[in-house]
Short mmCIF file of C-alpha atoms and ligand atoms in Angstrom, two decimals:
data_model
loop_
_atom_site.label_atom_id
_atom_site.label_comp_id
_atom_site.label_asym_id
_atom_site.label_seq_id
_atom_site.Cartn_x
_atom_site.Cartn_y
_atom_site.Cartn_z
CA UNK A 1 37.65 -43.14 21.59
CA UNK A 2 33.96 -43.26 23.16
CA UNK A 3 31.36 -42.69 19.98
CA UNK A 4 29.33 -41.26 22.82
CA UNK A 5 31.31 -38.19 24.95
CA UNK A 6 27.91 -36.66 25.40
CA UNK A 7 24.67 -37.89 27.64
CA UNK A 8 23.02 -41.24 25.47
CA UNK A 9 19.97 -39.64 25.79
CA UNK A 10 21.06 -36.79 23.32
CA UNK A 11 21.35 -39.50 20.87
CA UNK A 12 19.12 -38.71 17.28
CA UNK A 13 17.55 -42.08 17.96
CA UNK A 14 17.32 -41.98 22.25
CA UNK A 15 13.18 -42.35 22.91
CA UNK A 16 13.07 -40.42 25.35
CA UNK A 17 12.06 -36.52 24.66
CA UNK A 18 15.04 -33.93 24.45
CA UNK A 19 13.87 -30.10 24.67
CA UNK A 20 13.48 -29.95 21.15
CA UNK A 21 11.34 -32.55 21.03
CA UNK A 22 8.97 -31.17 24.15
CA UNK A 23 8.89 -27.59 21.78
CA UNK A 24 7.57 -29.58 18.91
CA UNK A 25 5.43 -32.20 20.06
CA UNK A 26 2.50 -30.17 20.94
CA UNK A 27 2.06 -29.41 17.14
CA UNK A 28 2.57 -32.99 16.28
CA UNK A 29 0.29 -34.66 19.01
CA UNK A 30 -2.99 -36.34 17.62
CA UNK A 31 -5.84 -34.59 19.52
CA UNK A 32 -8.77 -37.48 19.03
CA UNK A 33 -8.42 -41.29 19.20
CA UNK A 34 -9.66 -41.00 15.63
CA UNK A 35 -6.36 -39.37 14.73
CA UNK A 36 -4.22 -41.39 16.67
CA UNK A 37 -2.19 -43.65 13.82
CA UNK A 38 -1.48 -47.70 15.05
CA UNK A 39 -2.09 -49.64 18.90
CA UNK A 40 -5.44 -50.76 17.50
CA UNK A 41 -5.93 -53.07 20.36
CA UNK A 42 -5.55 -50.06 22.80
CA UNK A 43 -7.56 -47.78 20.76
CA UNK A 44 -10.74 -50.07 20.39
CA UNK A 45 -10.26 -51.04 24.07
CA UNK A 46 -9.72 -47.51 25.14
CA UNK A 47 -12.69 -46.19 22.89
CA UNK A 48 -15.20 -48.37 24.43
CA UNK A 49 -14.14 -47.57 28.51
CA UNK A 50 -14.63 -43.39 27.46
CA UNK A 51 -17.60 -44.52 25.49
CA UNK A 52 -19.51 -46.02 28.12
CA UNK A 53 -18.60 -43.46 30.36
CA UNK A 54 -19.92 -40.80 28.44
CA UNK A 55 -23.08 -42.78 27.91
CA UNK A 56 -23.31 -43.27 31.84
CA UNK A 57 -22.53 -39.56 32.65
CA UNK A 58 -19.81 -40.77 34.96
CA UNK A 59 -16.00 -40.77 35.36
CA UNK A 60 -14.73 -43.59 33.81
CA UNK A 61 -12.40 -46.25 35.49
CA UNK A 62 -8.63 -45.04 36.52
CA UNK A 63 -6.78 -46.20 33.07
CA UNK A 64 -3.32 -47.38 33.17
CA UNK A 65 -1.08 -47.09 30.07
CA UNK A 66 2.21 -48.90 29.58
CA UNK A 67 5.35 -49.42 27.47
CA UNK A 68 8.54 -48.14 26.03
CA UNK A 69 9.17 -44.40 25.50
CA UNK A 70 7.75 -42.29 22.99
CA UNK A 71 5.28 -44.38 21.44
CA UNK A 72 2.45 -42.05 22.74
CA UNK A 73 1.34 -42.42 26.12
CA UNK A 74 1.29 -38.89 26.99
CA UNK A 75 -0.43 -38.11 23.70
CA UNK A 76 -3.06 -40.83 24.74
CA UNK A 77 -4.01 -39.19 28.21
CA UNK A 78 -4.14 -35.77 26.48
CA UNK A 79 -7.11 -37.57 23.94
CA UNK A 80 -8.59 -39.11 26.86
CA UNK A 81 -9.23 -35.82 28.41
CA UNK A 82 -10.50 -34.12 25.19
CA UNK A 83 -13.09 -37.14 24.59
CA UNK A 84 -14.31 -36.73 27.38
CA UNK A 85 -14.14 -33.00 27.09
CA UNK A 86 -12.40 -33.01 30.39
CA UNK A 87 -9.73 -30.64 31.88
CA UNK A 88 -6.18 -32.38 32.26
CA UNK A 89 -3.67 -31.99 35.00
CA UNK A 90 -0.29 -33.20 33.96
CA UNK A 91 2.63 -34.53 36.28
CA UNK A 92 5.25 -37.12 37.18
CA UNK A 93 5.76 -39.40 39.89
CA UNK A 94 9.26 -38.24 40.49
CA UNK A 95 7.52 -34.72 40.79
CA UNK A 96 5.89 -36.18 43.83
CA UNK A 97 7.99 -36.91 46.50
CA UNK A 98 5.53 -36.29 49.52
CA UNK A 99 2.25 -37.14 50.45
CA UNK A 100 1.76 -33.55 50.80
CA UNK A 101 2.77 -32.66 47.08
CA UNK A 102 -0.31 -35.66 45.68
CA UNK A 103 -2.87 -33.69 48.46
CA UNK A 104 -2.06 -30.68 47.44
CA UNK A 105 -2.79 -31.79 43.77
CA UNK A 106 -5.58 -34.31 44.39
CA UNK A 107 -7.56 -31.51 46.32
CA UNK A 108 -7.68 -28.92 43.52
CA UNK A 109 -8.67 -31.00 40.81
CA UNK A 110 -12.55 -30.44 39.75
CA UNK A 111 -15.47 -33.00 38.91
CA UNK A 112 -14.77 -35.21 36.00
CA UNK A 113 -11.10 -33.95 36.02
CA UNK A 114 -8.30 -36.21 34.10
CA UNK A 115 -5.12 -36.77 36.29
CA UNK A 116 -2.07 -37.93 34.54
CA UNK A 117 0.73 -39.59 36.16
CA UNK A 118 3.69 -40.03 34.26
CA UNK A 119 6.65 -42.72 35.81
CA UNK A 120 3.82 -43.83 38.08
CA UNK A 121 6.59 -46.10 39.47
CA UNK A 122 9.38 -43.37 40.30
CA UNK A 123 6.45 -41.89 43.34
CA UNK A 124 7.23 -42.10 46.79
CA UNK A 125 5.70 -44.53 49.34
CA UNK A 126 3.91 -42.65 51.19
CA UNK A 127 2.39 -40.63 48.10
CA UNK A 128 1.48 -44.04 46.54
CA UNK A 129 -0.43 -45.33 49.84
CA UNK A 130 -2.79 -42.01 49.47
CA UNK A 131 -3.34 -42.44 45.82
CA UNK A 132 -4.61 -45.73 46.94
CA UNK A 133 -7.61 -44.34 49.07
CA UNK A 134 -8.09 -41.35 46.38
CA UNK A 135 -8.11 -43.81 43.27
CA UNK A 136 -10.64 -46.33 45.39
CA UNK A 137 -12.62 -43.81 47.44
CA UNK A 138 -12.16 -40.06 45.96
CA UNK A 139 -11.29 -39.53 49.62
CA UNK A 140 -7.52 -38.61 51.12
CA UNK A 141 -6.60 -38.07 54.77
CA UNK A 142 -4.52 -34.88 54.90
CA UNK A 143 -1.80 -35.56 58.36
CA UNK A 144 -2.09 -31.93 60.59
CA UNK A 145 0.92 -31.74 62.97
CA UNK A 146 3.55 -34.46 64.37
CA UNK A 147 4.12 -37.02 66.65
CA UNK A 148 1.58 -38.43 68.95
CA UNK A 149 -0.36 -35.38 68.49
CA UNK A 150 -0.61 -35.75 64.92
CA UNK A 151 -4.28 -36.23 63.34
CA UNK A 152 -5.84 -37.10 60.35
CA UNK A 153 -8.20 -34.51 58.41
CA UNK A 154 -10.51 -36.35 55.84
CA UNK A 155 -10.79 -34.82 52.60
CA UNK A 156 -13.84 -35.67 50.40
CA UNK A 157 -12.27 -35.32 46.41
CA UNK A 158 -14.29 -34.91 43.33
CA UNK A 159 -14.51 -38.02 41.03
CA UNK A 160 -11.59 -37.79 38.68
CA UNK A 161 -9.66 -40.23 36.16
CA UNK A 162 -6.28 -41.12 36.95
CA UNK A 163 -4.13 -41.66 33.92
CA UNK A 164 -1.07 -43.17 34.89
CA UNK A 165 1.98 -43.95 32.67
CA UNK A 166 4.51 -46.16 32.90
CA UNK A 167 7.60 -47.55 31.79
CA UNK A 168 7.90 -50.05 34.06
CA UNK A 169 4.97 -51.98 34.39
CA UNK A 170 6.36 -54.82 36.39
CA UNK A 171 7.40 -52.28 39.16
CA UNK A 172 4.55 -50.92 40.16
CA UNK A 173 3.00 -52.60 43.63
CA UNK A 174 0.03 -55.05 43.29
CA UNK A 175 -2.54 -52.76 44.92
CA UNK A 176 -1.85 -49.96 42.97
CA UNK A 177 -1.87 -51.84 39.75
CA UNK A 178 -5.28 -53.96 40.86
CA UNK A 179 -6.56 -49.69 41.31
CA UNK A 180 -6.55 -49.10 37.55
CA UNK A 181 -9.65 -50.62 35.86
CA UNK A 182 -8.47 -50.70 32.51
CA UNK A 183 -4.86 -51.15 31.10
CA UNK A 184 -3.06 -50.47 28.18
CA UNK A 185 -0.25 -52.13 26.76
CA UNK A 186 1.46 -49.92 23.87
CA UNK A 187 3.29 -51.70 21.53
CA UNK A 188 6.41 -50.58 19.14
CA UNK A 189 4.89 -49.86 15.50
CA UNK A 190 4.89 -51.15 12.55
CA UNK A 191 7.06 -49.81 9.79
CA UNK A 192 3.77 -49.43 7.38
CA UNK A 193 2.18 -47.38 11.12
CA UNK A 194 5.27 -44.95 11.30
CA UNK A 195 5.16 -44.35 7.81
CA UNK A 196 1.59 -43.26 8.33
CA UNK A 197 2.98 -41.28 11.79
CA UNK A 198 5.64 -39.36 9.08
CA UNK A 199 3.25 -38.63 6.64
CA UNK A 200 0.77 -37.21 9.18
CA UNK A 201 3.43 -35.14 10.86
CA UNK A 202 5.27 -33.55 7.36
CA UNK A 203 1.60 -32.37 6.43
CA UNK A 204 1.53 -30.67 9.83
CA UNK A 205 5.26 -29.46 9.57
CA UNK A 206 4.56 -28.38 5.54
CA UNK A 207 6.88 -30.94 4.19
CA UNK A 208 6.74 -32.02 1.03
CA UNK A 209 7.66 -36.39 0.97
CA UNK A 210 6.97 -38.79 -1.12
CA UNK A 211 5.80 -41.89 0.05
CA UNK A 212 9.31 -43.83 -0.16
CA UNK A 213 10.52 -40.73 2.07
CA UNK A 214 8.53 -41.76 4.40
CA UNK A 215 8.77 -45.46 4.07
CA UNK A 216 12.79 -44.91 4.74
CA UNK A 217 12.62 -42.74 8.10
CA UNK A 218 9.77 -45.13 9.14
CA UNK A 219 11.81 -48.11 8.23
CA UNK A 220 15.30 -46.34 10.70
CA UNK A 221 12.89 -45.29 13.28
CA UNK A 222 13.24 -48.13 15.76
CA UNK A 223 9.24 -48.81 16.27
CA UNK A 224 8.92 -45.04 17.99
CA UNK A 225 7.19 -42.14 16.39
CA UNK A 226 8.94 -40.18 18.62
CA UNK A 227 12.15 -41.09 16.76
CA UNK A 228 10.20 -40.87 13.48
CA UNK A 229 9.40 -37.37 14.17
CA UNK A 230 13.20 -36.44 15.11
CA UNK A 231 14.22 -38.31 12.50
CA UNK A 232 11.49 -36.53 10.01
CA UNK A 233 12.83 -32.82 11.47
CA UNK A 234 16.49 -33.90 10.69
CA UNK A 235 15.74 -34.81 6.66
CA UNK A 236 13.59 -31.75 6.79
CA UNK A 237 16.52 -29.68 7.57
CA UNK A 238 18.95 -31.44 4.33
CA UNK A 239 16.30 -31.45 1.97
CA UNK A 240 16.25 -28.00 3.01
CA UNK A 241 19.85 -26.84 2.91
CA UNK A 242 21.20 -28.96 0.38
CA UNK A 243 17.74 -29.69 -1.87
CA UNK A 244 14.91 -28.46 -3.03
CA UNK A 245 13.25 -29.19 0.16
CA UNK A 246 11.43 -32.27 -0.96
CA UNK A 247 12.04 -35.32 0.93
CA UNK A 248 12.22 -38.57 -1.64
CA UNK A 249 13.75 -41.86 -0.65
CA UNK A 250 17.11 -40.70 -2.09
CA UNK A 251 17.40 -37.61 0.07
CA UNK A 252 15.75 -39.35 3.09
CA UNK A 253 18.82 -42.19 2.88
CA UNK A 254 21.53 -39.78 2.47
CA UNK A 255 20.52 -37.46 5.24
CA UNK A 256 20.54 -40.12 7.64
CA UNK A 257 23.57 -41.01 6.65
CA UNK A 258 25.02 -38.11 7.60
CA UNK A 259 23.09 -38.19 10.88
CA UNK A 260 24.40 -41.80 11.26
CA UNK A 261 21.31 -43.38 11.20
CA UNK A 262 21.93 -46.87 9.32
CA UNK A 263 19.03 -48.27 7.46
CA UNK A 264 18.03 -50.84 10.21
CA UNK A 265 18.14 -47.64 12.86
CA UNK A 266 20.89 -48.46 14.32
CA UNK A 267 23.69 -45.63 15.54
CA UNK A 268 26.68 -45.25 15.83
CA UNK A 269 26.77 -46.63 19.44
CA UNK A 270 25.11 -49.70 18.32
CA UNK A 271 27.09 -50.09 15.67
CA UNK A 272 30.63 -49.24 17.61
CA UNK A 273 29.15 -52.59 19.70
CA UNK A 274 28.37 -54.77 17.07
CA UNK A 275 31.71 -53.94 15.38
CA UNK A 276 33.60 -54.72 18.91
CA UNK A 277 31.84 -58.18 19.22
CA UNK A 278 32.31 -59.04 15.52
CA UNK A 279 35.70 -57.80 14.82
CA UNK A 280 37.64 -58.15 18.12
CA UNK A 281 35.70 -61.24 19.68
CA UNK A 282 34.45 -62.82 16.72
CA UNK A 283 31.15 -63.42 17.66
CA UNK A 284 31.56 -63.95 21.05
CA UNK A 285 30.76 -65.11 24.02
CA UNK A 286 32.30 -62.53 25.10
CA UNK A 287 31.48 -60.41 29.28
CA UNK A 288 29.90 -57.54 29.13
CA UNK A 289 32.16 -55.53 30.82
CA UNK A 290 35.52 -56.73 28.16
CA UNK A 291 32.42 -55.35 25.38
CA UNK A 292 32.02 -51.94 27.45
CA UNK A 293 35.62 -51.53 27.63
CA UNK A 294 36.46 -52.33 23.99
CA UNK A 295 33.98 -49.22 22.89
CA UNK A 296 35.26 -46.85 25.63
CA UNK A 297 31.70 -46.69 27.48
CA UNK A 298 30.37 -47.73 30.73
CA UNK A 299 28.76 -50.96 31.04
CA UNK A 300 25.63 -49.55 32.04
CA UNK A 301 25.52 -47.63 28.70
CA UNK A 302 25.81 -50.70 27.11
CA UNK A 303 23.92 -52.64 28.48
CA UNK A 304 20.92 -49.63 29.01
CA UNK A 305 21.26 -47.52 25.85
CA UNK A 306 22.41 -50.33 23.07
CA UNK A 307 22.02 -53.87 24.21
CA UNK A 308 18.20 -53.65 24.25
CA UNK A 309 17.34 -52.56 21.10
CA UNK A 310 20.12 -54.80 19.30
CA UNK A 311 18.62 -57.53 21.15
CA UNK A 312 14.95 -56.54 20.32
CA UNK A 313 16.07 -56.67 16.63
CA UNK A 314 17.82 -59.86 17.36
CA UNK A 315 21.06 -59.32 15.93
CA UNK A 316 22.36 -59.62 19.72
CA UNK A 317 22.14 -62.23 22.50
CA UNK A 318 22.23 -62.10 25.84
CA UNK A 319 23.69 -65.84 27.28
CA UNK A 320 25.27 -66.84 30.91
CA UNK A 321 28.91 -67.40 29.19
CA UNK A 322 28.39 -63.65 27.99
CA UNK A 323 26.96 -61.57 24.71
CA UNK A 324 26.82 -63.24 21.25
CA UNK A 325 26.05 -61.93 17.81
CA UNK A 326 23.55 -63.49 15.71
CA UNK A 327 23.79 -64.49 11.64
CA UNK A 328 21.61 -61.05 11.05
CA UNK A 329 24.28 -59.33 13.05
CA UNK A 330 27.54 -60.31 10.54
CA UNK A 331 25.13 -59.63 7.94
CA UNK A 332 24.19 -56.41 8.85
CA UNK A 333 27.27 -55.25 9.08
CA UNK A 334 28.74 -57.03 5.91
CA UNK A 335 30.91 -59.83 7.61
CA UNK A 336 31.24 -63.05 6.99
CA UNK A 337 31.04 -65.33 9.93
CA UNK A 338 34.08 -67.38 10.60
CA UNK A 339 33.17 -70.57 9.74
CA UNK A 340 34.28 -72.65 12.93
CA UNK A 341 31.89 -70.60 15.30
CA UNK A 342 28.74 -71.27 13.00
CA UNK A 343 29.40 -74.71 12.97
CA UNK A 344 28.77 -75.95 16.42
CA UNK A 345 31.82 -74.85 17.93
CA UNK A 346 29.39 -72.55 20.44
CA UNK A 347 26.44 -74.86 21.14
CA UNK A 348 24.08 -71.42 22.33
CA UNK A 349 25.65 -69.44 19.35
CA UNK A 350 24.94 -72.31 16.33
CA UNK A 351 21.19 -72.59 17.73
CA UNK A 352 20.98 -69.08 17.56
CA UNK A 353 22.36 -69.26 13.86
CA UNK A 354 19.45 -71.67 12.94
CA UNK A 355 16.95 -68.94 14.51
CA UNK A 356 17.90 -65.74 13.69
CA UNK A 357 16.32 -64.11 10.52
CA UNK A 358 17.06 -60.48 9.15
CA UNK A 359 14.01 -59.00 9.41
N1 LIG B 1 -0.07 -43.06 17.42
C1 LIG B 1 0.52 -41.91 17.14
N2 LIG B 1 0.18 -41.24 16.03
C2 LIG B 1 0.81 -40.09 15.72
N3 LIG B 1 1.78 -39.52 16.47
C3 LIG B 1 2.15 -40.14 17.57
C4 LIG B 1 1.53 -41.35 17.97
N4 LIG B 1 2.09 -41.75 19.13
C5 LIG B 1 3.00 -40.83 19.43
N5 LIG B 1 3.04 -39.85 18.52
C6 LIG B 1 3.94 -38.71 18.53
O1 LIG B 1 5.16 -39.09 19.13
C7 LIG B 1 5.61 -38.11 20.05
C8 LIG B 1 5.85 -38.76 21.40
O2 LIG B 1 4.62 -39.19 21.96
P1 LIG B 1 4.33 -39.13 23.53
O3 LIG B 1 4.98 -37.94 24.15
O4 LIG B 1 2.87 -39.27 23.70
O5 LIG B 1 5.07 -40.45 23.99
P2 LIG B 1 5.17 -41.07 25.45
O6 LIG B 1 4.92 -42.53 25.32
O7 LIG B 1 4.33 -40.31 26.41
O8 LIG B 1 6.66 -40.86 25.79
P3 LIG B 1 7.33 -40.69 27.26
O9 LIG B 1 7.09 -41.98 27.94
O10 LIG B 1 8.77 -40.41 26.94
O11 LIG B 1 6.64 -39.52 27.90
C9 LIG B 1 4.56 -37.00 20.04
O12 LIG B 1 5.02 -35.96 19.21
C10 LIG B 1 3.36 -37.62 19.41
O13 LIG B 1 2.68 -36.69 18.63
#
């Protein structure tokens, strides 16, 4: 049977936000860059564009922030605005599916205003060719009727800051990336970062952890506070029910457990692959679609929702002749690798032996 009847992105460790998460984040978001835990590169970058603009008196340059879910882009634009004591306007490029909808937007915002864009990549065409003129001249033409009769109605905008946000970096159209004077690449965080982002958040959420707590949701939180602060809400709940309501590393462990949550943060989806390739293919190389059908899921869902974090953590390999599991993947899960594959039988697979290291 399918581990996963329901929509991936319910999944306890999916990075993208569920409706839970969008009720709690507020609380949890950092509101200065001061507070804002990891990304240091970012942060000192970031700091010194607002800065400067402050010191000038001007808007600063459009800023462009990108990388995986949940590791705090939104949060960022939100302390962008409040440094520069700036109101925000939030919305998404899939919100914005006509020129009409980005006027109608770019011509109420007010001087000094910050924009945010989030899935800067999912906006329309035609929207993207005005965001052009309004990034590089504060200026749209706003279209008045159809046809041959139609004419275009310059509108003078206030200087604001675009913040856009995406995923997708490699999507977005030259000129619109060449708009954005300063860029932001977020990174996944560190385990000793996320155990900073748990503490932060249980002081916040009036949880009492101790510091191995921490370390052990940090340490199954795949990189993403957002998944650190899921993760945080679910331990909450057994220290709660079944404790005292203090989170140590004992309780931590066992209520992941029971959420499925292994210690490396992988699910049971992940897990339901790794077993398939390990147990039924030995190792592999073995075509994606056999894998898919071996766990009961779709391809894409294996290839989208699992494959990229088990490769990521390199107990997975994508190759030509198919998907192969690495040493740390048998280990992981216990095995012991039949000895003819790690032996050379599988040139890619025995180089991949030599390389891979449990983290
Ligand atoms: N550096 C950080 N320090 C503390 N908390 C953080 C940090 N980054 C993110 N968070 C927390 O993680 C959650 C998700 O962050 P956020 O919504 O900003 O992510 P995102 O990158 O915009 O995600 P998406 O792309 O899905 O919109 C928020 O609750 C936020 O408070």
């Amino acid at each position: 049977m399918s581990p996963y009847e329901s929509d991936p992105a319910d999944r306890i460790v999916a990075a993208s936000a569920d409706g839970e998460d969008q009720a709690v984040e507020a609380a949890l978001r950092p509101k200065l860059l001061d507070e804002f835990i990891g990304q240091e590169r970012v942060r000192e970058q970031l700091s010194l564009v607002l800065q400067a603009a402050r010191q000038r008196g001007t808007a600063p340059d459009h800023v462009l922030l990108s990388g995986p879910p949940g590791l705090g882009k939104t949060t960022l634009s939100m302390i962008i605005a409040a440094e520069l004591n700036a109101p925000i306007r939030i919305t998404s490029g899939p919100a914005i599916q006509h020129a009409g909808d980005l006027a109608a937007i770019l011509s109420s915002l007010t001087e000094g205003e910050v924009l945010f864009l989030d899935e800067i990549h999912r906006m329309s065409r035609p929207a993207e060719e005005m965001l052009y003129m309004a990034m590089e001249d504060f200026r749209v033409d706003v279209i008045v009727g159809k046809g041959p009769g139609a004419t275009a109605i310059p509108l003078e905008l206030p200087p604001f800051t675009l913040v856009g946000a995406t995923t997708r970096a490699g999507l977005l159209p030259p000129p619109l990336r060449d708009r954005f004077g300063f860029t932001g690449h977020m990174e996944f965080y560190a385990p000793a970062e996320l155990q900073r982002v748990v503490h932060r958040s249980a002081d916040l959420l009036d949880v009492e952890i101790d510091p191995a707590g921490a370390a052990e949701i940090a340490g199954r939180s795949r990189g993403t506070p957002r998944i650190a602060n899921r993760l945080l809400r679910r331990v909450r709940d057994f220290a709660q029910v079944r404790h005292d309501g203090v989170v140590t590393v004992e309780i931590a462990a066992r209520a992941l457990d029971v959420y499925e949550v292994d210690a490396r943060g992988l699910d049971r989806l992940d897990r339901a692959v790794l077993e398939a390739l390990l147990k039924l293919f030995g190792g592999g190389p073995v075509g994606l679609s056999t894998l898919a059908v071996a766990v009961g899921e779709e391809s894409e869902t294996v290839e989208e929702v699992a494959e990229p974090f088990l490769v990521r953590e390199g107990l997975l390999a994508r190759t030509p002749r198919g998907r192969i599991a690495t040493a740390a993947a048998w280990r992981h899960l216990g095995l012991t690798p039949p000895p003819q594959q790690g032996r050379g039988a599988v040139p890619a697979q025995a180089e991949l032996w030599g390389s891979a290291e449990e983290r």
